[in-house]
């Protein structure tokens, strides 16, 4: 059953002037026609620029139902941006149409605002309560040098593997300018999960995926809706802007360009990839530049925080060469780590090369998979398997990136990464065969919000990684996130972990604090 009266919606859709010129505080709303909150997925903001940002919502009164409980109609949605939390000083407002073509999502590219200040935003729909209020900060004006920017680093949020307490803690972090999300916002797998999740009373809770493995556009939409209805995830989006990227699980585990890991015909996999990309766009606070097309979408982009920080957001999935074969008998993979292998593709690699300069105090390469080499050994000390999904599987591409950094004397490159479900801090050596030699960049790899369950603070595997990888400063296999406090003189990273996620109420602990100065890629204990 539709959750609101069809005729009302038709009238609304036909009469867009309905909201025009009406003061939301003097206006008497009609009795709610939505029987359920249309803003059950909350609101979000993203990609701050000096004069604005993106604000997002999706009308979804029943998140787990087909079409999230919405009828196949276009519905007008009013949006407001204010200088204060109580919306006494609304500075921008307008109307957008939530269309069934885009799962009733709304993306508003708000401009004309002041730099370096907080704003509050919300959405309103005929017949429903106002949305929750989100907070967002504009970026500093171009050419200025701000004293400080504070970023969060998080991602990998497998819903069946843990509660989102890390998101709740991150939502309470003071003064965040933005959160970089390194992807795995959803996981594509089906209902079965080996993780036992308990509720606050210690009883086994059902936090499994609500559907089988996802392939179609409606499947992906349903998966996003299930994840986005989580209150802790909503709280994080309401607290700060997100700078979104994607990794593999937004589509399929370990995909690479037109290849999945099962050897599916590329023309078939591309249909799935298009569905996944459309659903990603529909649910993410990203700009029109990220609008999906059948042949893909352009996710890589730059964001500037004055002259303090230039952020290069990379797409390490869409253009990479196929994965190296893990085993000799494997078929659907690349045989050789040849010199022409690519992680970014030709166009993106050239784009990154053009942008990696000394114009800002810091260059942040915000991306998905570990850049640092990872040496693995068998118990007998012989070489272990290569981490083929990370930059280790693309050594020629990594060497080109390192060469660009070294040749330009860029000492201020920080790489922020995810994917591995561990906190891993270290440096990217200038040479793969000299791990304890000079470094080209520092790398902060953030763990997961929930993927991997509780995890452990220490293990034999961790000890072995640290022994064979002298360029690693820290490795920890618990859940959590990182924060970066960035000033012209130093980059401070706080590495934060939770004691549990398979039961709610996990306690947050700062494992370590590192400081980097922009004149040398070297980690200091902070
Ligand atoms: Fe992940
Ligand atoms: Ca991943």
Coordinates of C-alpha atoms and ligand atoms in Angstrom, one line a residue, residues 156 184 247-249 317 419, ligand 2:
X156 CA 34.3 -0.6 5.3
X184 CA 32.8 -0.5 1.1
X247 CA 35.9 0.5 -3.5
X248 CA 35.0 -3.0 -4.6
X249 CA 32.0 -4.0 -2.5
X317 CA 38.7 0.3 -9.4
X419 CA 40.1 -1.7 2.4
Ligands
LIG2 CA1 37.5 -3.4 -0.2

